[in-house]
mmCIF file of C-alpha atoms in Angstrom:
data_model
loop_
_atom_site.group_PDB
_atom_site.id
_atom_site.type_symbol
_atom_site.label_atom_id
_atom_site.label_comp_id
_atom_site.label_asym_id
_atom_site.label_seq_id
_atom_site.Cartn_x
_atom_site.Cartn_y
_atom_site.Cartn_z
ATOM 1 C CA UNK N 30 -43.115 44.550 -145.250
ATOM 2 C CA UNK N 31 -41.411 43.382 -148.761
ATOM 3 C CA UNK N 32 -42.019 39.445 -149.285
ATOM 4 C CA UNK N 33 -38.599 38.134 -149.844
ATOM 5 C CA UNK N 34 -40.104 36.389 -153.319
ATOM 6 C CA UNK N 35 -41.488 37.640 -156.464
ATOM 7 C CA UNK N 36 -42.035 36.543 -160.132
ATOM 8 C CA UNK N 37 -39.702 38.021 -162.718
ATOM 9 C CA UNK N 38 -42.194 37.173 -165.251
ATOM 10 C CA UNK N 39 -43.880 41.054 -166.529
ATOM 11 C CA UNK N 40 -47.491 41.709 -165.327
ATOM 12 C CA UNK N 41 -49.688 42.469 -168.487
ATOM 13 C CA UNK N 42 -52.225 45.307 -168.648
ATOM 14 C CA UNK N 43 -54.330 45.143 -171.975
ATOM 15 C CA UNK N 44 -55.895 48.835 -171.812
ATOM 16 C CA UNK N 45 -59.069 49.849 -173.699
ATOM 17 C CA UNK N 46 -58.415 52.456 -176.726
ATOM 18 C CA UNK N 47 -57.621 55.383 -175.384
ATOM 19 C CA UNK N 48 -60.525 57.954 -176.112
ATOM 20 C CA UNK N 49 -60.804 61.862 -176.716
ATOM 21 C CA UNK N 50 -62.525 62.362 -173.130
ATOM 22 C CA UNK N 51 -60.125 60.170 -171.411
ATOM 23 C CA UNK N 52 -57.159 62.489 -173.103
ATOM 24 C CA UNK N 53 -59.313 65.321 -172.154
ATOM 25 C CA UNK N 54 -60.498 64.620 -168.689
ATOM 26 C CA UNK N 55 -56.900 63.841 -167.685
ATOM 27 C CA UNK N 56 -55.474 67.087 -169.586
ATOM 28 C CA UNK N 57 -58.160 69.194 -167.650
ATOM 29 C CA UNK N 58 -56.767 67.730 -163.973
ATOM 30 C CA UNK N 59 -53.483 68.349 -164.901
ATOM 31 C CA UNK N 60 -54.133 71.938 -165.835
ATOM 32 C CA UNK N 61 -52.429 70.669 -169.346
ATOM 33 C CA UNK N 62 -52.847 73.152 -172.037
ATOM 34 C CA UNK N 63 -50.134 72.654 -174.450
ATOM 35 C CA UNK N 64 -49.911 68.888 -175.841
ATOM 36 C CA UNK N 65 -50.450 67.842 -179.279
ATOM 37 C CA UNK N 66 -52.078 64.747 -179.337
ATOM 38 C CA UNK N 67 -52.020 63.954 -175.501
ATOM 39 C CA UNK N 68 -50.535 65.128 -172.624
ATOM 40 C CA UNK N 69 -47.227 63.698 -171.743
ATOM 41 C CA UNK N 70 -47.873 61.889 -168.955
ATOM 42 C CA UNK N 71 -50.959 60.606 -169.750
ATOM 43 C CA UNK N 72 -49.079 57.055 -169.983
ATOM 44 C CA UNK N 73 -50.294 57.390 -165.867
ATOM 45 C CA UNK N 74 -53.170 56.269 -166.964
ATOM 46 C CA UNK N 75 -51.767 53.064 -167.893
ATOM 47 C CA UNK N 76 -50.237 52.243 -164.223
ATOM 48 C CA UNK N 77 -52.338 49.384 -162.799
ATOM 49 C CA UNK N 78 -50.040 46.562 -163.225
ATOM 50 C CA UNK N 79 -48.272 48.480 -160.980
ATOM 51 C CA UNK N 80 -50.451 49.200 -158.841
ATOM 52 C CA UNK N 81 -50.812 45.148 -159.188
ATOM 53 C CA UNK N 82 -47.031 44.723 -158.654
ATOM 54 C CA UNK N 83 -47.799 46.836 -155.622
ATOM 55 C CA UNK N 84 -50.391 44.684 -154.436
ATOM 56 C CA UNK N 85 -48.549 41.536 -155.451
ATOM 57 C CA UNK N 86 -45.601 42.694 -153.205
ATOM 58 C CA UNK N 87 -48.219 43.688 -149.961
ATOM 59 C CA UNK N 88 -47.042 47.247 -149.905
ATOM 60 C CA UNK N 89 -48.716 48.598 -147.060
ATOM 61 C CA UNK N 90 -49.735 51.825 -149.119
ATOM 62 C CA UNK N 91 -48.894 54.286 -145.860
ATOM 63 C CA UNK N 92 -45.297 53.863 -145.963
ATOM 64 C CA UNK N 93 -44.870 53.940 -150.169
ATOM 65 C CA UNK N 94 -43.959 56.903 -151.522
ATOM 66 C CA UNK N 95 -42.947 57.799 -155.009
ATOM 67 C CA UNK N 96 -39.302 59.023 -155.352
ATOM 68 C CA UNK N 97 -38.685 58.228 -159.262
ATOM 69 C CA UNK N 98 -39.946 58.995 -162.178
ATOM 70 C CA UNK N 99 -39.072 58.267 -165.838
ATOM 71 C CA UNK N 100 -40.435 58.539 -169.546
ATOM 72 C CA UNK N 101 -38.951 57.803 -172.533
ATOM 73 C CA UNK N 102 -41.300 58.944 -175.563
ATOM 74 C CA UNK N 103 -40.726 56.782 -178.526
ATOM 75 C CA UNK N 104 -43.936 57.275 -180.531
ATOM 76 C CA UNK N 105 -46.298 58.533 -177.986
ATOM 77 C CA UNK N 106 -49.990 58.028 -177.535
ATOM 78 C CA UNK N 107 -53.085 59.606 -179.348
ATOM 79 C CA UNK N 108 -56.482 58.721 -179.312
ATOM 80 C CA UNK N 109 -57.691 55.236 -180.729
ATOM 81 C CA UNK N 110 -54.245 53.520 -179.527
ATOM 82 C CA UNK N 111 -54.761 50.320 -177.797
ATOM 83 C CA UNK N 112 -52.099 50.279 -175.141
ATOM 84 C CA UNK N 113 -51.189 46.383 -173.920
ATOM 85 C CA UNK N 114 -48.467 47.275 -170.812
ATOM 86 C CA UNK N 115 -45.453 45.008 -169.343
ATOM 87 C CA UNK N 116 -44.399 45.620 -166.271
ATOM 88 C CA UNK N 117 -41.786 44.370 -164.674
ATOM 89 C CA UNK N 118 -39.181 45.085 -161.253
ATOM 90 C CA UNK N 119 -35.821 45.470 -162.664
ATOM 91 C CA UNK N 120 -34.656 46.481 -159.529
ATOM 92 C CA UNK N 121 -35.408 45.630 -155.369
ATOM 93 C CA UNK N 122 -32.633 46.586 -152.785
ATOM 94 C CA UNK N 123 -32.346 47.659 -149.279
ATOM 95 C CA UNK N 124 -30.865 49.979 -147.209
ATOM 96 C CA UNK N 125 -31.121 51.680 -143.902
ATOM 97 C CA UNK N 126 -34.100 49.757 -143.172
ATOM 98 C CA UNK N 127 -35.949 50.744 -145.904
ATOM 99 C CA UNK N 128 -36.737 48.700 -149.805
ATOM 100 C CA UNK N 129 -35.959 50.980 -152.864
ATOM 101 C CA UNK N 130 -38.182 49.102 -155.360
ATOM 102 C CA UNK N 131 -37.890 50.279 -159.517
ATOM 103 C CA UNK N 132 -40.873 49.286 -161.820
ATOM 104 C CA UNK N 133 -40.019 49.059 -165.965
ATOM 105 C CA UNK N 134 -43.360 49.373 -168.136
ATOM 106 C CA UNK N 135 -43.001 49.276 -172.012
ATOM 107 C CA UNK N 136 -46.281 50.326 -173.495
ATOM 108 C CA UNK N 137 -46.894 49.139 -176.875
ATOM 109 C CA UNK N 138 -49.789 50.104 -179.066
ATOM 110 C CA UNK N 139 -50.117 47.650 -182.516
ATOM 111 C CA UNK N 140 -47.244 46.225 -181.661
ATOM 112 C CA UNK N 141 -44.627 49.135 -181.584
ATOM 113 C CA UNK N 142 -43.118 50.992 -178.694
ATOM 114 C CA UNK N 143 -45.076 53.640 -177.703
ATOM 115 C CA UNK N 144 -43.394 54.639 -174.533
ATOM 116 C CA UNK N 145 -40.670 53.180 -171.630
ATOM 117 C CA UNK N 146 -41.665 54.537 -168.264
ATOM 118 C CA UNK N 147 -39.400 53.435 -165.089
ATOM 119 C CA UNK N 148 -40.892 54.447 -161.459
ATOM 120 C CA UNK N 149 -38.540 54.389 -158.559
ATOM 121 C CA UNK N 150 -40.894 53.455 -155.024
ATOM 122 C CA UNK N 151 -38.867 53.615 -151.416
ATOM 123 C CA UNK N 152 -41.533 51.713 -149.094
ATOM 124 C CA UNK N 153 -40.513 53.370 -145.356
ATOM 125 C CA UNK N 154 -40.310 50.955 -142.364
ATOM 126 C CA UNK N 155 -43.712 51.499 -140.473
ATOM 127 C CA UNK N 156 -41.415 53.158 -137.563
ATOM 128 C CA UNK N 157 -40.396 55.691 -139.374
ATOM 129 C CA UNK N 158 -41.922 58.994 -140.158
ATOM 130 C CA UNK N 159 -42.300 60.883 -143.993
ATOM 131 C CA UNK N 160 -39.156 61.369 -145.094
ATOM 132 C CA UNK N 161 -40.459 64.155 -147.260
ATOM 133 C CA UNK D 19 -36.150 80.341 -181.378
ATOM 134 C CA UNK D 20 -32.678 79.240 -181.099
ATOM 135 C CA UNK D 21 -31.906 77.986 -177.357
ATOM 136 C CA UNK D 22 -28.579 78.444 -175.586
ATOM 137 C CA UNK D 23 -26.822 76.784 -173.122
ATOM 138 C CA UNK D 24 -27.596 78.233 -169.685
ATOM 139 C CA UNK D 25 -30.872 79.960 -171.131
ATOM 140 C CA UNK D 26 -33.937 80.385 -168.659
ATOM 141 C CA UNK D 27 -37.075 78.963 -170.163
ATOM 142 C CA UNK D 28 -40.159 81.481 -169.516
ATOM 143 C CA UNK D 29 -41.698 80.197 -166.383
ATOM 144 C CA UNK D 30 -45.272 79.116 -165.687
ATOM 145 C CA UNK D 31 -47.698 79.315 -162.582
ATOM 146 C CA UNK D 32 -50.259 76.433 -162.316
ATOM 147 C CA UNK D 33 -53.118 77.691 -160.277
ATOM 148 C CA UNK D 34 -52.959 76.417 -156.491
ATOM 149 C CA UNK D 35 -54.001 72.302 -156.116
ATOM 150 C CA UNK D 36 -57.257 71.548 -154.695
ATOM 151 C CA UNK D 37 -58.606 68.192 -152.933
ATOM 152 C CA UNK D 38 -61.336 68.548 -155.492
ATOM 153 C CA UNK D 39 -58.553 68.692 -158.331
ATOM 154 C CA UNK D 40 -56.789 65.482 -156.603
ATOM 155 C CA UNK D 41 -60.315 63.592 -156.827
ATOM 156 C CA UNK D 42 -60.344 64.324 -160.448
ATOM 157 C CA UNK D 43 -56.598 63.353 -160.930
ATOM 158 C CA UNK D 44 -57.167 59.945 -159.028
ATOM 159 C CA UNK D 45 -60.276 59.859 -161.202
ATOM 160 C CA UNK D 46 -58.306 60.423 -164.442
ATOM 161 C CA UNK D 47 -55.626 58.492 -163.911
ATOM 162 C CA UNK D 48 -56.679 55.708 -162.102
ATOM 163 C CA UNK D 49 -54.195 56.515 -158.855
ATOM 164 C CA UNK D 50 -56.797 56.052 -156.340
ATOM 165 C CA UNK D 51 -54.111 55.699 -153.265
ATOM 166 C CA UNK D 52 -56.321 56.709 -150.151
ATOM 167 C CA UNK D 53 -52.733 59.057 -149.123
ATOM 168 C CA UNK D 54 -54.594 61.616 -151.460
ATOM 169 C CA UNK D 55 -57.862 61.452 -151.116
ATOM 170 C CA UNK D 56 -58.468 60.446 -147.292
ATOM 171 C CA UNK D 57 -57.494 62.585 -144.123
ATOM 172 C CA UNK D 58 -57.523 59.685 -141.643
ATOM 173 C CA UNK D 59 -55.206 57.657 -143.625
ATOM 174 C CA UNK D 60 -52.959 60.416 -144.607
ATOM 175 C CA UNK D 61 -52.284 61.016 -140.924
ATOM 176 C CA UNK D 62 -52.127 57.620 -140.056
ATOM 177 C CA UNK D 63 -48.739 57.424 -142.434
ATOM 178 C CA UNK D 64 -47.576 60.995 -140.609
ATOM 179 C CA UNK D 65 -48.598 63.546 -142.896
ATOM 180 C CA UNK D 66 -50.844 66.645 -141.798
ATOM 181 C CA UNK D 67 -53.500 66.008 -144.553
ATOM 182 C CA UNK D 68 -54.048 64.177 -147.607
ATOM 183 C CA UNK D 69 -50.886 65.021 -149.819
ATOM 184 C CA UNK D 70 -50.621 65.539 -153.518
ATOM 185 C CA UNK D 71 -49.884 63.486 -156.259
ATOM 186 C CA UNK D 72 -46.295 63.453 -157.087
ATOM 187 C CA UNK D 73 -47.013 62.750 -161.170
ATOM 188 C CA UNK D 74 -49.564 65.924 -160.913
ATOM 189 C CA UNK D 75 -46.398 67.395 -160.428
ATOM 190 C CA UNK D 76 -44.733 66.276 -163.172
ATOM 191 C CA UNK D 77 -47.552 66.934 -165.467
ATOM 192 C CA UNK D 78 -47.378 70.622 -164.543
ATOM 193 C CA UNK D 79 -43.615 69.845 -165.501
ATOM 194 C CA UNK D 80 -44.407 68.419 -168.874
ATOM 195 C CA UNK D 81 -47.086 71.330 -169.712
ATOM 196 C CA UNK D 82 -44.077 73.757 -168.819
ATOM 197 C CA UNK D 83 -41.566 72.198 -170.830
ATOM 198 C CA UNK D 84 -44.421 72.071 -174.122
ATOM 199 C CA UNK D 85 -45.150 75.785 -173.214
ATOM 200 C CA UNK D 86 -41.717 76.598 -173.928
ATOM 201 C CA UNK D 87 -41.261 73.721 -176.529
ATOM 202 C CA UNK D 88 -44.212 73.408 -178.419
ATOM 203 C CA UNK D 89 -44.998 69.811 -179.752
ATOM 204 C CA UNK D 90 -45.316 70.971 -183.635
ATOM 205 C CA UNK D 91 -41.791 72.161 -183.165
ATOM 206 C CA UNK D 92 -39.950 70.020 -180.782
ATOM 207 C CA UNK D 93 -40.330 66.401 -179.907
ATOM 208 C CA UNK D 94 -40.025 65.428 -175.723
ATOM 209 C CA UNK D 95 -37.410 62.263 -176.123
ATOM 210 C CA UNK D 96 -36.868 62.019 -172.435
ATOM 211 C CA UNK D 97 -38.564 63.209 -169.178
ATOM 212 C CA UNK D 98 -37.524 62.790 -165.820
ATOM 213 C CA UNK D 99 -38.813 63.832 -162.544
ATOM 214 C CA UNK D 100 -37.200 63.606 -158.658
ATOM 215 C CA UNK D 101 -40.085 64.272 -156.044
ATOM 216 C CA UNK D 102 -37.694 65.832 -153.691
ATOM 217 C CA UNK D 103 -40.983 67.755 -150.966
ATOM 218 C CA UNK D 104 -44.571 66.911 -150.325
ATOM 219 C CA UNK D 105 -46.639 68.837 -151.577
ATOM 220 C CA UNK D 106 -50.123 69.721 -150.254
ATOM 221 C CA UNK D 107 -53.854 71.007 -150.980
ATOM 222 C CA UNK D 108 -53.582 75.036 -151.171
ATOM 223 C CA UNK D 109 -49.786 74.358 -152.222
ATOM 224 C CA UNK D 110 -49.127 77.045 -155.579
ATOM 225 C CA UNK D 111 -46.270 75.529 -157.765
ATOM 226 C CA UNK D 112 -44.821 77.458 -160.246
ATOM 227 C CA UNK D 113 -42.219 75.906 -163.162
ATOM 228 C CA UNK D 114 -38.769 77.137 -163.896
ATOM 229 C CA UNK D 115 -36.064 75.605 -166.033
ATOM 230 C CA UNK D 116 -32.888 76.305 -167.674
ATOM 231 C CA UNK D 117 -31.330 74.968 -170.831
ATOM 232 C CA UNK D 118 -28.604 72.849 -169.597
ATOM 233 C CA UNK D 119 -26.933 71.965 -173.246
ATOM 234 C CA UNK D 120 -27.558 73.144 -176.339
ATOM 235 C CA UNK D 121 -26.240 71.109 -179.819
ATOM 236 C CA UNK D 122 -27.581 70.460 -183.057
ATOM 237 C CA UNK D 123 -31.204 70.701 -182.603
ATOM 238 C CA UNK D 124 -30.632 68.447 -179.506
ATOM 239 C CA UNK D 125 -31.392 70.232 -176.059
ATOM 240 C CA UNK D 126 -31.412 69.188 -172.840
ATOM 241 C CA UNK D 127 -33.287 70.868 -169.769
ATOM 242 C CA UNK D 128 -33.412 71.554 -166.233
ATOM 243 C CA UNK D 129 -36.764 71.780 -164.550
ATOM 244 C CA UNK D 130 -37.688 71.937 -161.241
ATOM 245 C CA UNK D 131 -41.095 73.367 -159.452
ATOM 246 C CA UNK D 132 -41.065 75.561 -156.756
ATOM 247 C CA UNK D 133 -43.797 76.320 -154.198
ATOM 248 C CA UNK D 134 -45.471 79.619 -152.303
ATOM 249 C CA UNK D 135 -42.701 79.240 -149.740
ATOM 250 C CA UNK D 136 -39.857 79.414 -152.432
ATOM 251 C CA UNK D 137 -39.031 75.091 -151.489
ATOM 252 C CA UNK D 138 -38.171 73.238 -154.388
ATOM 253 C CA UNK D 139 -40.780 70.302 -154.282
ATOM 254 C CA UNK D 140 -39.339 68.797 -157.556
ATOM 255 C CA UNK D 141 -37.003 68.569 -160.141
ATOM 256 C CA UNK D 142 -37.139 67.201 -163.429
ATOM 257 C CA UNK D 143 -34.407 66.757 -166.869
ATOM 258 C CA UNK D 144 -35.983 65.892 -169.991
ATOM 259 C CA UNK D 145 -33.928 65.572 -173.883
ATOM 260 C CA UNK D 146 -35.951 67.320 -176.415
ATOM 261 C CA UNK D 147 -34.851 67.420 -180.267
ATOM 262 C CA UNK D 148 -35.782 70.145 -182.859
ATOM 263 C CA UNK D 149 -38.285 68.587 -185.457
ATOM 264 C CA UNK D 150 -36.621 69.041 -188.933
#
């Protein structure tokens, strides 16, 4: 179950610099083979105040599932960036008994936008079965 | 290559997902959610076995779209990606897309991935410009 309150203050991941084997080992589980300086998702990497949003919010992990998702690619990353993350929920609503939650992360490197990414969550009422 | 409105992008086959490939995903990118990686809990929240990453999806989504758009010619402003099926170990998904609009250097596409059984497990819109 959703608490009813939450901060709407961001949640700040400072990442270490991204290195070649991190770009690598992540381009090698995605089966990625045609990127220029990293694969376009790789801003995954970056999810754990999220995953802290997720834990702030005691998400039972067995009834979250990922509906949503979003990037918008300003500058991108490349190796030696130093990604610092804000997350915040811009948006928490319910309906039919189940909490459609929306995460906004801006991921800046030296101070510029590097990338926007927006993840949409549905967290299923424990009586309920996959909806997918 | 100049792209037209309503043009079919050349489609791409990602070999079929492994648990072994999920550990190195949840290794990689730091999702370490037990729903892909442990059989007990997986069934616990309904599902027949562990299930697969939705963004491992949409990285086979992004390496489509720079397969058919290569990053030294086009730049990825905008990606998008609906999970609309589960997907699971043994699953094969294969990438198709469509150019939806076509106008000075400025396209934008339709992707979607499709699995063994011909179900559409997701789809995906990104905006991608022509590098002058």
């Amino acid at each position: 179950m959703l608490q009813k309150s939450f901060e709407e203050a961001p949640i700040v991941f400072r990442a270490d610099p991204l290195t070649r084997n991190q770009i690598e080992k992540f381009a090698q589980a995605t089966c990625s083979e045609h990127y220029a300086d990293s694969p376009l998702t790789l801003p995954t990497i970056l999810r754990a105040a999220e995953f802290k949003w997720l834990e702030r919010l005691k998400i039972d992990m067995r009834e979250l599932l990922h509906t949503d998702q979003e990037y918008e690619f300003v500058d991108g990353l490349r190796e030696g960036d130093v990604p610092v993350v804000y997350t915040r929920i811009t948006e928490r609503r319910e309906r039919r008994g189940m909490t459609f939650v929306v995460l906004e992360s801006e991921v800046r490197c030296d101070e510029r936008v590097a990338v926007v990414a927006r993840s949409s969550f549905v967290i299923r009422s424990s009586s309920e079965g996959p909806s997918a | 290559m100049n792209w037209t409105s309503g043009q079919p992008l050349r489609a791409l086959t990602k070999p079929a997902i492994t648990k072994d490939q999920l550990r190195l995903y949840a290794s990689a990118s730091g999702d370490t959610n037990p729903i892909h990686l442990d059989e007990a809990f997986a069934r616990e929240a309904g599902f027949p076995s562990v299930i697969v990453h939705g963004m491992l999806s949409m990285a086979f989504l992004a390496d489509h779209l720079q397969y058919n758009f290569p990053p030294s010619e086009y730049h990825v402003v905008k990606l998008r990606s609906r999970f609309r099926k589960v997907t699971f170990p043994g699953d094969v998904l294969s990438c198709e897309g469509r150019v939806k609009k076509a106008e000075s250097g400025s396209l934008h596409v339709a992707l979607l991935t499709r699995n063994q059984r011909g179900e559409i497990t997701t789809e995906g819109e990104a905006e991608i410009k022509k590098i002058s």
